[in-house]
mmCIF file of C-alpha atoms in Angstrom:
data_model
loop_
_atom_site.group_PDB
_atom_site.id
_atom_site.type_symbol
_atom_site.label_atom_id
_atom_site.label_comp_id
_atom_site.label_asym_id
_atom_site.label_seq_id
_atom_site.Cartn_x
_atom_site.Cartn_y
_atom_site.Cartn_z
ATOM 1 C CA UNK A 23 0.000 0.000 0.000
ATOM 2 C CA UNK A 24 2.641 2.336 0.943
ATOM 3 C CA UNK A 25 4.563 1.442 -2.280
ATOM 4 C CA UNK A 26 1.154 2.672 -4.101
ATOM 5 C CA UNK A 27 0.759 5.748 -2.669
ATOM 6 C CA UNK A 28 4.151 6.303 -3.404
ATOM 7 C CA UNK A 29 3.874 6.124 -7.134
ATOM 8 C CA UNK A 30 0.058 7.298 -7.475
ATOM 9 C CA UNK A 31 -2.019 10.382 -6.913
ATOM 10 C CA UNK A 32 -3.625 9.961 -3.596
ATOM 11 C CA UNK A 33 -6.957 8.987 -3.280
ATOM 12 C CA UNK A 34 -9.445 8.603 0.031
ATOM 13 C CA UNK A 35 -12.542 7.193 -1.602
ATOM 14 C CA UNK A 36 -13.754 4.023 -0.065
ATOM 15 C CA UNK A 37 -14.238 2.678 -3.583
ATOM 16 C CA UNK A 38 -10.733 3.563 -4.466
ATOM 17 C CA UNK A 39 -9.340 1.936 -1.805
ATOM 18 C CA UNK A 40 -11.163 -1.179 -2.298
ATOM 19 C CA UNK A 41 -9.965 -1.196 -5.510
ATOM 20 C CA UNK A 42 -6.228 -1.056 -4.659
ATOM 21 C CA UNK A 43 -6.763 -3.761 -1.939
ATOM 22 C CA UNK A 44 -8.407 -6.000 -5.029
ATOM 23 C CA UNK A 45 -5.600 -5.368 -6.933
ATOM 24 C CA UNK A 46 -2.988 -6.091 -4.505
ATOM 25 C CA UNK A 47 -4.702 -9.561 -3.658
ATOM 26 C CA UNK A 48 -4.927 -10.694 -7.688
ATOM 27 C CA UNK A 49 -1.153 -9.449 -7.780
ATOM 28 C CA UNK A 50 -0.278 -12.000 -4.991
ATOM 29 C CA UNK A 51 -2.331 -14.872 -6.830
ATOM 30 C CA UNK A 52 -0.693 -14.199 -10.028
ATOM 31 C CA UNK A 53 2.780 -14.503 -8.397
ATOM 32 C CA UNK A 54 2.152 -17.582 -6.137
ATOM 33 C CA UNK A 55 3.246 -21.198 -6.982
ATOM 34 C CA UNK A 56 0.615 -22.978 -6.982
ATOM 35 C CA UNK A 57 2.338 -26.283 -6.049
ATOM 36 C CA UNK A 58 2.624 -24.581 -2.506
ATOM 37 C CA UNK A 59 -0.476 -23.103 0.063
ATOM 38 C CA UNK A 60 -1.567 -19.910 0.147
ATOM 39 C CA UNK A 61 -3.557 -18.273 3.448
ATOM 40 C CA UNK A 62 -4.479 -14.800 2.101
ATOM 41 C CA UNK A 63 -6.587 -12.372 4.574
ATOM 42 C CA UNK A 64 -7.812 -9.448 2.832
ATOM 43 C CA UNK A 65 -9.867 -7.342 4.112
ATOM 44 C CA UNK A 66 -11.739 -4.660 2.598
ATOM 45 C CA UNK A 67 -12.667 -1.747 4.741
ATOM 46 C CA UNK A 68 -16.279 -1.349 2.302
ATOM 47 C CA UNK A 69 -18.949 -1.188 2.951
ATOM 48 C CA UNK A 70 -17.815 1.295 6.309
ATOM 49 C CA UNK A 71 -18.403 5.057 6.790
ATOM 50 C CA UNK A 72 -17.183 7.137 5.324
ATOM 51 C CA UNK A 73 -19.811 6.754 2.741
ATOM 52 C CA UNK A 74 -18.096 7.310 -0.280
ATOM 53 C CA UNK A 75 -17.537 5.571 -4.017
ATOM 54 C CA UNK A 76 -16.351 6.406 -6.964
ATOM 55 C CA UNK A 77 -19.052 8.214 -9.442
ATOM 56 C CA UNK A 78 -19.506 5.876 -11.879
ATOM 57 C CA UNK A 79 -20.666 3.159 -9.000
ATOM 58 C CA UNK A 80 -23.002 5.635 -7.453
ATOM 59 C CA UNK A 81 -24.372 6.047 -11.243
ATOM 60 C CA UNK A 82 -25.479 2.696 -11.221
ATOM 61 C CA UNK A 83 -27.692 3.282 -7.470
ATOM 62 C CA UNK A 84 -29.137 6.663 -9.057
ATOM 63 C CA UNK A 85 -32.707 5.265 -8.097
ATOM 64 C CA UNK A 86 -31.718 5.327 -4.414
ATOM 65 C CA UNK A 87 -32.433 8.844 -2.705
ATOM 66 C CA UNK A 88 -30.613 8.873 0.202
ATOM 67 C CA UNK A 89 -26.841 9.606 -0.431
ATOM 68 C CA UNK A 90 -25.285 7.187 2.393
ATOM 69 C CA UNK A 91 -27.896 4.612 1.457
ATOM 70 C CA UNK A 92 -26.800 5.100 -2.188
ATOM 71 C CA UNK A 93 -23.256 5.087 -1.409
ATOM 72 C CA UNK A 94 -23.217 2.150 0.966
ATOM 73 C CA UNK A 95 -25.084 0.181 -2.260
ATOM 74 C CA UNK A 96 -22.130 1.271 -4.279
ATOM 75 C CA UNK A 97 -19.871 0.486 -2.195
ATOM 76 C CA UNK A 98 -20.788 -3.225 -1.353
ATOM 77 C CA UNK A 99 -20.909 -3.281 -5.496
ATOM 78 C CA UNK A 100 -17.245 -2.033 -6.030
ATOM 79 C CA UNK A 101 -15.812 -4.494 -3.334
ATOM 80 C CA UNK A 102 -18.143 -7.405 -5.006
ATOM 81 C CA UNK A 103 -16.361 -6.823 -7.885
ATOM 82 C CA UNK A 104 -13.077 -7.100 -6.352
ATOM 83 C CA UNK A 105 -14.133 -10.242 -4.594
ATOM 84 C CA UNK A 106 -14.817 -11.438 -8.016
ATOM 85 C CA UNK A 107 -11.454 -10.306 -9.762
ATOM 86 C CA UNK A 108 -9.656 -12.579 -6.976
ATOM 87 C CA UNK A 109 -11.868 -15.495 -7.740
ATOM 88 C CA UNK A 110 -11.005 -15.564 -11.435
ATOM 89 C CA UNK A 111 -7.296 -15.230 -10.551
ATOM 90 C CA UNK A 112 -7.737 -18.556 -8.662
ATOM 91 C CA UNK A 113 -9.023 -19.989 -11.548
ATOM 92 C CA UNK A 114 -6.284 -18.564 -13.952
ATOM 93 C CA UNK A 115 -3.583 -20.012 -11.675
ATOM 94 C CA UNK A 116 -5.601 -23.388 -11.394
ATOM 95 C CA UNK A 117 -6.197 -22.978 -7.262
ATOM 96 C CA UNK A 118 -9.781 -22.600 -7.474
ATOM 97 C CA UNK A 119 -10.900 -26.141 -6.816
ATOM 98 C CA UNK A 120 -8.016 -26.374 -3.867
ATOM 99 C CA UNK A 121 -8.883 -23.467 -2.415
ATOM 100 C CA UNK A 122 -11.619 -22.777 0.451
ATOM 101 C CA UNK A 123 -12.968 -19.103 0.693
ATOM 102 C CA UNK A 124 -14.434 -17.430 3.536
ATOM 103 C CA UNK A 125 -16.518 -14.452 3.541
ATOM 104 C CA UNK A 126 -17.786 -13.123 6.745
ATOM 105 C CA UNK A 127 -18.197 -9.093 8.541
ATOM 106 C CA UNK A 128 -16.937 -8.188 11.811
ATOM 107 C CA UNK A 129 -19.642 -6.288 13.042
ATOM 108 C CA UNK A 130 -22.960 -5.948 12.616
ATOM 109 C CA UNK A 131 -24.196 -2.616 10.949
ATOM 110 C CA UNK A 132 -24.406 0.799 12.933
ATOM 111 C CA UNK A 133 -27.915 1.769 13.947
ATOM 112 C CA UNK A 134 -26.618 4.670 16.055
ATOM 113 C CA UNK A 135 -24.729 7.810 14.856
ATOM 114 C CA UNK A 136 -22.295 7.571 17.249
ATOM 115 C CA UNK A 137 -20.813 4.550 15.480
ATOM 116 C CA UNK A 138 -20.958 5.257 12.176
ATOM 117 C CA UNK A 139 -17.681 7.024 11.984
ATOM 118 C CA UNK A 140 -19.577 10.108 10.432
ATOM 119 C CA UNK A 141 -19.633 13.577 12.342
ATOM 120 C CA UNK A 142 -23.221 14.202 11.441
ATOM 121 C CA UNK A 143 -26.045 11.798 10.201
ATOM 122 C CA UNK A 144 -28.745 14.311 10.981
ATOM 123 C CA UNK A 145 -29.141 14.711 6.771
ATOM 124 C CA UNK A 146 -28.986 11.746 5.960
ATOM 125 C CA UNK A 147 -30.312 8.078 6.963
ATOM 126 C CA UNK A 148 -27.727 5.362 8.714
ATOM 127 C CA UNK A 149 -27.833 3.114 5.930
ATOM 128 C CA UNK A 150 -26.589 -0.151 7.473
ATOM 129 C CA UNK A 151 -30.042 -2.504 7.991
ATOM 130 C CA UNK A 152 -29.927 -5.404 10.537
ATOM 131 C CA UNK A 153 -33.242 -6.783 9.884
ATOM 132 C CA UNK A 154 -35.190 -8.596 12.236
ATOM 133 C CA UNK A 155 -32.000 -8.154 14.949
ATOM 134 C CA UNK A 156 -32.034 -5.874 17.632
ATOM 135 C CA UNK A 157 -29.464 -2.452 17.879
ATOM 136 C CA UNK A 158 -26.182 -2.816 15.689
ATOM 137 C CA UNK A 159 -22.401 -2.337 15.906
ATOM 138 C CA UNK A 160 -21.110 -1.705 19.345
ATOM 139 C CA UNK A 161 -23.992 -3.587 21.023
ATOM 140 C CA UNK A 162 -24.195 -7.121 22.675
ATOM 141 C CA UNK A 163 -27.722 -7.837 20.887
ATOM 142 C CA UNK A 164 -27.850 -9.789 18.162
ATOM 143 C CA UNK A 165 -27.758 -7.089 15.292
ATOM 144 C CA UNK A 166 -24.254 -5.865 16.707
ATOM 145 C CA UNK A 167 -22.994 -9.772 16.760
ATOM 146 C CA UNK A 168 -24.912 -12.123 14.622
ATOM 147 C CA UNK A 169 -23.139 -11.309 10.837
ATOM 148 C CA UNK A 170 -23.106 -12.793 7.214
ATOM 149 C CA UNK A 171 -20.845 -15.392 6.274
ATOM 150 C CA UNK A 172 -20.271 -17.766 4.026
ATOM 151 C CA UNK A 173 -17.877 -21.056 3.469
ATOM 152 C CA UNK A 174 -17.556 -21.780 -0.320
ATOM 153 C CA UNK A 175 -14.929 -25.039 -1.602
ATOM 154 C CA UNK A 176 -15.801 -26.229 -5.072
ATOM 155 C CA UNK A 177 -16.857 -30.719 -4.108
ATOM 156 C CA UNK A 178 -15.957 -29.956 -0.429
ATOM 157 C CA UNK A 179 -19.074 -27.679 0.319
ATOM 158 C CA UNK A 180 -22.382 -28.789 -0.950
ATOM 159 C CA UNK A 181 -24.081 -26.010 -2.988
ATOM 160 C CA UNK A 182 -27.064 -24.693 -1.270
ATOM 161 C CA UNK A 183 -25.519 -25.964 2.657
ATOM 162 C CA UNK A 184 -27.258 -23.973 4.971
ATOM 163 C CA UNK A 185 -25.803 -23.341 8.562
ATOM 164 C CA UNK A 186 -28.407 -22.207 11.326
ATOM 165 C CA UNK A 187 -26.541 -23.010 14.226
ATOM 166 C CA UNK A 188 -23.630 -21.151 16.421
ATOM 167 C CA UNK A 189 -20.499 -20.553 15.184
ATOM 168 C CA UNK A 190 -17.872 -17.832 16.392
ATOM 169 C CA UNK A 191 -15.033 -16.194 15.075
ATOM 170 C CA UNK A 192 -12.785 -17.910 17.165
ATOM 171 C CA UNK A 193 -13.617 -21.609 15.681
ATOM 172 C CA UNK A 194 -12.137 -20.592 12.265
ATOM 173 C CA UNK A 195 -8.181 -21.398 13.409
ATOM 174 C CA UNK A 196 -8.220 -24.413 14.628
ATOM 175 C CA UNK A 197 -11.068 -25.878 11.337
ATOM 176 C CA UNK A 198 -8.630 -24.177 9.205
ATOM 177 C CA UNK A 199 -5.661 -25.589 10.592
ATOM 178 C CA UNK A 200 -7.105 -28.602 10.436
ATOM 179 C CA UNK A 201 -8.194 -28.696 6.754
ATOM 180 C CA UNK A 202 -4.366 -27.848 5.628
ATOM 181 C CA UNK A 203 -3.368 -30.875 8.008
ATOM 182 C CA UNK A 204 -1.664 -28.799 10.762
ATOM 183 C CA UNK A 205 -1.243 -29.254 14.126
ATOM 184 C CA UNK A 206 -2.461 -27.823 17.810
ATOM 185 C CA UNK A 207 -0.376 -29.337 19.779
ATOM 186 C CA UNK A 208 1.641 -27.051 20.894
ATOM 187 C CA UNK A 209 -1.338 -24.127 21.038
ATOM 188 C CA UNK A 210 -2.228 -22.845 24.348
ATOM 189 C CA UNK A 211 -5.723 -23.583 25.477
ATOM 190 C CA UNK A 212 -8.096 -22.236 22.830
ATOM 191 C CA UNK A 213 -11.305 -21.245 22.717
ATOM 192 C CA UNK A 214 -12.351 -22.057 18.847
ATOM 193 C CA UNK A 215 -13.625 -25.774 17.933
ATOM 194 C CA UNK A 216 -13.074 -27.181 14.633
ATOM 195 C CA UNK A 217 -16.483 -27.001 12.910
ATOM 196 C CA UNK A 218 -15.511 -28.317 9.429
ATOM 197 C CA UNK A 219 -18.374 -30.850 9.568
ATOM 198 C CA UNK A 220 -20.914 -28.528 10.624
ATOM 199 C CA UNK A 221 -19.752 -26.504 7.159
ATOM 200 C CA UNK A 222 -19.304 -29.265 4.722
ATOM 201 C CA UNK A 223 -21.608 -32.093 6.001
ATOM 202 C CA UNK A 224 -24.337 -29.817 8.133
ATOM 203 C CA UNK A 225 -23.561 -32.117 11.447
ATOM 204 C CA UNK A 226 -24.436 -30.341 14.333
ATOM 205 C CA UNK A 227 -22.510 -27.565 15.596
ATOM 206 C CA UNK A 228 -19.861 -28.673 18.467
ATOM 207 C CA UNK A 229 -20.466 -25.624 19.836
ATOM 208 C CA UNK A 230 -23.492 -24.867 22.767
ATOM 209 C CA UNK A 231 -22.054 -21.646 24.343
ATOM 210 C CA UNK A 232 -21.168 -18.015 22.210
ATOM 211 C CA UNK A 233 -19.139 -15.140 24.272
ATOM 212 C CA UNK A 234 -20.326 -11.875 23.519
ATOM 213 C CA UNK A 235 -17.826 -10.082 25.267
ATOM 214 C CA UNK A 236 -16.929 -9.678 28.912
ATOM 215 C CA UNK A 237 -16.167 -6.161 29.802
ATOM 216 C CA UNK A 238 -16.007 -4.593 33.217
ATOM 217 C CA UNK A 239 -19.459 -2.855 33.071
ATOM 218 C CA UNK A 240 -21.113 -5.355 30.781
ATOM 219 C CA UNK A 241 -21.343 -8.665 29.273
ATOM 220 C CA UNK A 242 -23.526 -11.664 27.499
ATOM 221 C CA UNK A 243 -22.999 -15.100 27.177
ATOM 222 C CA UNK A 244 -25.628 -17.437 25.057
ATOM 223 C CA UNK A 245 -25.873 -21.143 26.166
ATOM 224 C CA UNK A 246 -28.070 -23.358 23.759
ATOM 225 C CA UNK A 247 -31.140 -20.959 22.988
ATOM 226 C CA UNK A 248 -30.258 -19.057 26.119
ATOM 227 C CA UNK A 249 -29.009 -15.332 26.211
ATOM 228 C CA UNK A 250 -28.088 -13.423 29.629
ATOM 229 C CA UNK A 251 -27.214 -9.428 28.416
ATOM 230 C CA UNK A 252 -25.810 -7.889 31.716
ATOM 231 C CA UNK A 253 -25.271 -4.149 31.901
ATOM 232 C CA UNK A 254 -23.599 -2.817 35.388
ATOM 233 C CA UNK A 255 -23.524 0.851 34.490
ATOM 234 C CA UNK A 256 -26.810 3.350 36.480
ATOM 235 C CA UNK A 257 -29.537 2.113 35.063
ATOM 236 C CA UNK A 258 -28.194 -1.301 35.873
ATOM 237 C CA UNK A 259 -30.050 -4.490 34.220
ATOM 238 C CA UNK A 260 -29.905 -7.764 33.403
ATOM 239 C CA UNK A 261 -31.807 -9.816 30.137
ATOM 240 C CA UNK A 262 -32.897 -13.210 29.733
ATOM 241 C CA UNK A 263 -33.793 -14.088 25.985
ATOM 242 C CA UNK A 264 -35.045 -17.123 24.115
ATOM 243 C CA UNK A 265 -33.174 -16.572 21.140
ATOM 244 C CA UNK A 266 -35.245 -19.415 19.688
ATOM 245 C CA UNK A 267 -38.855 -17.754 20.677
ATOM 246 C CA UNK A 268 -37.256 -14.176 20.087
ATOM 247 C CA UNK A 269 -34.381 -13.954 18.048
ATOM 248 C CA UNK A 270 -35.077 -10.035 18.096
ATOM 249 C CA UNK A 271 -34.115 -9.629 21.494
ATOM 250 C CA UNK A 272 -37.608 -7.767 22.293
#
Protein backbone atom coordinates (compact mmCIF):
# COMPACT_ATOMS: atom_id res chain seq x y z
CA UNK A 1 0.00 0.00 0.00
CA UNK A 2 2.64 2.34 0.94
CA UNK A 3 4.56 1.44 -2.28
CA UNK A 4 1.15 2.67 -4.10
CA UNK A 5 0.76 5.75 -2.67
CA UNK A 6 4.15 6.30 -3.40
CA UNK A 7 3.87 6.12 -7.13
CA UNK A 8 0.06 7.30 -7.48
CA UNK A 9 -2.02 10.38 -6.91
CA UNK A 10 -3.63 9.96 -3.60
CA UNK A 11 -6.96 8.99 -3.28
CA UNK A 12 -9.45 8.60 0.03
CA UNK A 13 -12.54 7.19 -1.60
CA UNK A 14 -13.75 4.02 -0.07
CA UNK A 15 -14.24 2.68 -3.58
CA UNK A 16 -10.73 3.56 -4.47
CA UNK A 17 -9.34 1.94 -1.81
CA UNK A 18 -11.16 -1.18 -2.30
CA UNK A 19 -9.96 -1.20 -5.51
CA UNK A 20 -6.23 -1.06 -4.66
CA UNK A 21 -6.76 -3.76 -1.94
CA UNK A 22 -8.41 -6.00 -5.03
CA UNK A 23 -5.60 -5.37 -6.93
CA UNK A 24 -2.99 -6.09 -4.51
CA UNK A 25 -4.70 -9.56 -3.66
CA UNK A 26 -4.93 -10.69 -7.69
CA UNK A 27 -1.15 -9.45 -7.78
CA UNK A 28 -0.28 -12.00 -4.99
CA UNK A 29 -2.33 -14.87 -6.83
CA UNK A 30 -0.69 -14.20 -10.03
CA UNK A 31 2.78 -14.50 -8.40
CA UNK A 32 2.15 -17.58 -6.14
CA UNK A 33 3.25 -21.20 -6.98
CA UNK A 34 0.61 -22.98 -6.98
CA UNK A 35 2.34 -26.28 -6.05
CA UNK A 36 2.62 -24.58 -2.51
CA UNK A 37 -0.48 -23.10 0.06
CA UNK A 38 -1.57 -19.91 0.15
CA UNK A 39 -3.56 -18.27 3.45
CA UNK A 40 -4.48 -14.80 2.10
CA UNK A 41 -6.59 -12.37 4.57
CA UNK A 42 -7.81 -9.45 2.83
CA UNK A 43 -9.87 -7.34 4.11
CA UNK A 44 -11.74 -4.66 2.60
CA UNK A 45 -12.67 -1.75 4.74
CA UNK A 46 -16.28 -1.35 2.30
CA UNK A 47 -18.95 -1.19 2.95
CA UNK A 48 -17.82 1.29 6.31
CA UNK A 49 -18.40 5.06 6.79
CA UNK A 50 -17.18 7.14 5.32
CA UNK A 51 -19.81 6.75 2.74
CA UNK A 52 -18.10 7.31 -0.28
CA UNK A 53 -17.54 5.57 -4.02
CA UNK A 54 -16.35 6.41 -6.96
CA UNK A 55 -19.05 8.21 -9.44
CA UNK A 56 -19.51 5.88 -11.88
CA UNK A 57 -20.67 3.16 -9.00
CA UNK A 58 -23.00 5.63 -7.45
CA UNK A 59 -24.37 6.05 -11.24
CA UNK A 60 -25.48 2.70 -11.22
CA UNK A 61 -27.69 3.28 -7.47
CA UNK A 62 -29.14 6.66 -9.06
CA UNK A 63 -32.71 5.27 -8.10
CA UNK A 64 -31.72 5.33 -4.41
CA UNK A 65 -32.43 8.84 -2.71
CA UNK A 66 -30.61 8.87 0.20
CA UNK A 67 -26.84 9.61 -0.43
CA UNK A 68 -25.29 7.19 2.39
CA UNK A 69 -27.90 4.61 1.46
CA UNK A 70 -26.80 5.10 -2.19
CA UNK A 71 -23.26 5.09 -1.41
CA UNK A 72 -23.22 2.15 0.97
CA UNK A 73 -25.08 0.18 -2.26
CA UNK A 74 -22.13 1.27 -4.28
CA UNK A 75 -19.87 0.49 -2.19
CA UNK A 76 -20.79 -3.23 -1.35
CA UNK A 77 -20.91 -3.28 -5.50
CA UNK A 78 -17.24 -2.03 -6.03
CA UNK A 79 -15.81 -4.49 -3.33
CA UNK A 80 -18.14 -7.40 -5.01
CA UNK A 81 -16.36 -6.82 -7.88
CA UNK A 82 -13.08 -7.10 -6.35
CA UNK A 83 -14.13 -10.24 -4.59
CA UNK A 84 -14.82 -11.44 -8.02
CA UNK A 85 -11.45 -10.31 -9.76
CA UNK A 86 -9.66 -12.58 -6.98
CA UNK A 87 -11.87 -15.50 -7.74
CA UNK A 88 -11.01 -15.56 -11.43
CA UNK A 89 -7.30 -15.23 -10.55
CA UNK A 90 -7.74 -18.56 -8.66
CA UNK A 91 -9.02 -19.99 -11.55
CA UNK A 92 -6.28 -18.56 -13.95
CA UNK A 93 -3.58 -20.01 -11.68
CA UNK A 94 -5.60 -23.39 -11.39
CA UNK A 95 -6.20 -22.98 -7.26
CA UNK A 96 -9.78 -22.60 -7.47
CA UNK A 97 -10.90 -26.14 -6.82
CA UNK A 98 -8.02 -26.37 -3.87
CA UNK A 99 -8.88 -23.47 -2.41
CA UNK A 100 -11.62 -22.78 0.45
CA UNK A 101 -12.97 -19.10 0.69
CA UNK A 102 -14.43 -17.43 3.54
CA UNK A 103 -16.52 -14.45 3.54
CA UNK A 104 -17.79 -13.12 6.74
CA UNK A 105 -18.20 -9.09 8.54
CA UNK A 106 -16.94 -8.19 11.81
CA UNK A 107 -19.64 -6.29 13.04
CA UNK A 108 -22.96 -5.95 12.62
CA UNK A 109 -24.20 -2.62 10.95
CA UNK A 110 -24.41 0.80 12.93
CA UNK A 111 -27.91 1.77 13.95
CA UNK A 112 -26.62 4.67 16.05
CA UNK A 113 -24.73 7.81 14.86
CA UNK A 114 -22.29 7.57 17.25
CA UNK A 115 -20.81 4.55 15.48
CA UNK A 116 -20.96 5.26 12.18
CA UNK A 117 -17.68 7.02 11.98
CA UNK A 118 -19.58 10.11 10.43
CA UNK A 119 -19.63 13.58 12.34
CA UNK A 120 -23.22 14.20 11.44
CA UNK A 121 -26.05 11.80 10.20
CA UNK A 122 -28.75 14.31 10.98
CA UNK A 123 -29.14 14.71 6.77
CA UNK A 124 -28.99 11.75 5.96
CA UNK A 125 -30.31 8.08 6.96
CA UNK A 126 -27.73 5.36 8.71
CA UNK A 127 -27.83 3.11 5.93
CA UNK A 128 -26.59 -0.15 7.47
CA UNK A 129 -30.04 -2.50 7.99
CA UNK A 130 -29.93 -5.40 10.54
CA UNK A 131 -33.24 -6.78 9.88
CA UNK A 132 -35.19 -8.60 12.24
CA UNK A 133 -32.00 -8.15 14.95
CA UNK A 134 -32.03 -5.87 17.63
CA UNK A 135 -29.46 -2.45 17.88
CA UNK A 136 -26.18 -2.82 15.69
CA UNK A 137 -22.40 -2.34 15.91
CA UNK A 138 -21.11 -1.70 19.34
CA UNK A 139 -23.99 -3.59 21.02
CA UNK A 140 -24.20 -7.12 22.68
CA UNK A 141 -27.72 -7.84 20.89
CA UNK A 142 -27.85 -9.79 18.16
CA UNK A 143 -27.76 -7.09 15.29
CA UNK A 144 -24.25 -5.87 16.71
CA UNK A 145 -22.99 -9.77 16.76
CA UNK A 146 -24.91 -12.12 14.62
CA UNK A 147 -23.14 -11.31 10.84
CA UNK A 148 -23.11 -12.79 7.21
CA UNK A 149 -20.85 -15.39 6.27
CA UNK A 150 -20.27 -17.77 4.03
CA UNK A 151 -17.88 -21.06 3.47
CA UNK A 152 -17.56 -21.78 -0.32
CA UNK A 153 -14.93 -25.04 -1.60
CA UNK A 154 -15.80 -26.23 -5.07
CA UNK A 155 -16.86 -30.72 -4.11
CA UNK A 156 -15.96 -29.96 -0.43
CA UNK A 157 -19.07 -27.68 0.32
CA UNK A 158 -22.38 -28.79 -0.95
CA UNK A 159 -24.08 -26.01 -2.99
CA UNK A 160 -27.06 -24.69 -1.27
CA UNK A 161 -25.52 -25.96 2.66
CA UNK A 162 -27.26 -23.97 4.97
CA UNK A 163 -25.80 -23.34 8.56
CA UNK A 164 -28.41 -22.21 11.33
CA UNK A 165 -26.54 -23.01 14.23
CA UNK A 166 -23.63 -21.15 16.42
CA UNK A 167 -20.50 -20.55 15.18
CA UNK A 168 -17.87 -17.83 16.39
CA UNK A 169 -15.03 -16.19 15.08
CA UNK A 170 -12.79 -17.91 17.16
CA UNK A 171 -13.62 -21.61 15.68
CA UNK A 172 -12.14 -20.59 12.26
CA UNK A 173 -8.18 -21.40 13.41
CA UNK A 174 -8.22 -24.41 14.63
CA UNK A 175 -11.07 -25.88 11.34
CA UNK A 176 -8.63 -24.18 9.20
CA UNK A 177 -5.66 -25.59 10.59
CA UNK A 178 -7.10 -28.60 10.44
CA UNK A 179 -8.19 -28.70 6.75
CA UNK A 180 -4.37 -27.85 5.63
CA UNK A 181 -3.37 -30.87 8.01
CA UNK A 182 -1.66 -28.80 10.76
CA UNK A 183 -1.24 -29.25 14.13
CA UNK A 184 -2.46 -27.82 17.81
CA UNK A 185 -0.38 -29.34 19.78
CA UNK A 186 1.64 -27.05 20.89
CA UNK A 187 -1.34 -24.13 21.04
CA UNK A 188 -2.23 -22.84 24.35
CA UNK A 189 -5.72 -23.58 25.48
CA UNK A 190 -8.10 -22.24 22.83
CA UNK A 191 -11.31 -21.24 22.72
CA UNK A 192 -12.35 -22.06 18.85
CA UNK A 193 -13.62 -25.77 17.93
CA UNK A 194 -13.07 -27.18 14.63
CA UNK A 195 -16.48 -27.00 12.91
CA UNK A 196 -15.51 -28.32 9.43
CA UNK A 197 -18.37 -30.85 9.57
CA UNK A 198 -20.91 -28.53 10.62
CA UNK A 199 -19.75 -26.50 7.16
CA UNK A 200 -19.30 -29.26 4.72
CA UNK A 201 -21.61 -32.09 6.00
CA UNK A 202 -24.34 -29.82 8.13
CA UNK A 203 -23.56 -32.12 11.45
CA UNK A 204 -24.44 -30.34 14.33
CA UNK A 205 -22.51 -27.56 15.60
CA UNK A 206 -19.86 -28.67 18.47
CA UNK A 207 -20.47 -25.62 19.84
CA UNK A 208 -23.49 -24.87 22.77
CA UNK A 209 -22.05 -21.65 24.34
CA UNK A 210 -21.17 -18.02 22.21
CA UNK A 211 -19.14 -15.14 24.27
CA UNK A 212 -20.33 -11.87 23.52
CA UNK A 213 -17.83 -10.08 25.27
CA UNK A 214 -16.93 -9.68 28.91
CA UNK A 215 -16.17 -6.16 29.80
CA UNK A 216 -16.01 -4.59 33.22
CA UNK A 217 -19.46 -2.85 33.07
CA UNK A 218 -21.11 -5.35 30.78
CA UNK A 219 -21.34 -8.67 29.27
CA UNK A 220 -23.53 -11.66 27.50
CA UNK A 221 -23.00 -15.10 27.18
CA UNK A 222 -25.63 -17.44 25.06
CA UNK A 223 -25.87 -21.14 26.17
CA UNK A 224 -28.07 -23.36 23.76
CA UNK A 225 -31.14 -20.96 22.99
CA UNK A 226 -30.26 -19.06 26.12
CA UNK A 227 -29.01 -15.33 26.21
CA UNK A 228 -28.09 -13.42 29.63
CA UNK A 229 -27.21 -9.43 28.42
CA UNK A 230 -25.81 -7.89 31.72
CA UNK A 231 -25.27 -4.15 31.90
CA UNK A 232 -23.60 -2.82 35.39
CA UNK A 233 -23.52 0.85 34.49
CA UNK A 234 -26.81 3.35 36.48
CA UNK A 235 -29.54 2.11 35.06
CA UNK A 236 -28.19 -1.30 35.87
CA UNK A 237 -30.05 -4.49 34.22
CA UNK A 238 -29.90 -7.76 33.40
CA UNK A 239 -31.81 -9.82 30.14
CA UNK A 240 -32.90 -13.21 29.73
CA UNK A 241 -33.79 -14.09 25.98
CA UNK A 242 -35.04 -17.12 24.11
CA UNK A 243 -33.17 -16.57 21.14
CA UNK A 244 -35.25 -19.41 19.69
CA UNK A 245 -38.86 -17.75 20.68
CA UNK A 246 -37.26 -14.18 20.09
CA UNK A 247 -34.38 -13.95 18.05
CA UNK A 248 -35.08 -10.04 18.10
CA UNK A 249 -34.12 -9.63 21.49
CA UNK A 250 -37.61 -7.77 22.29
Amino acid sequence: VRDWFRDNEPVVEEGYVTELLGREAVALIESHDPETPLFLYLAFTAPHAPYQAPQAYLDRYAHIADPSRRAYAAMITAMDEQIGRVVAALERQGMREDSIIIFQSDNGGPRDARFTGEVDMSQSLIPADNGPYRDGKASLYEGGTRVVALANWPGSIPVGTVVDQPIHIVDLYPTLVGLAGGSLAKSMPLDGLDVWATLSEGAPSPRSEVVYGIEPFRGAVRVGDWKLVCQATLPSRVELYNLAEDPGET
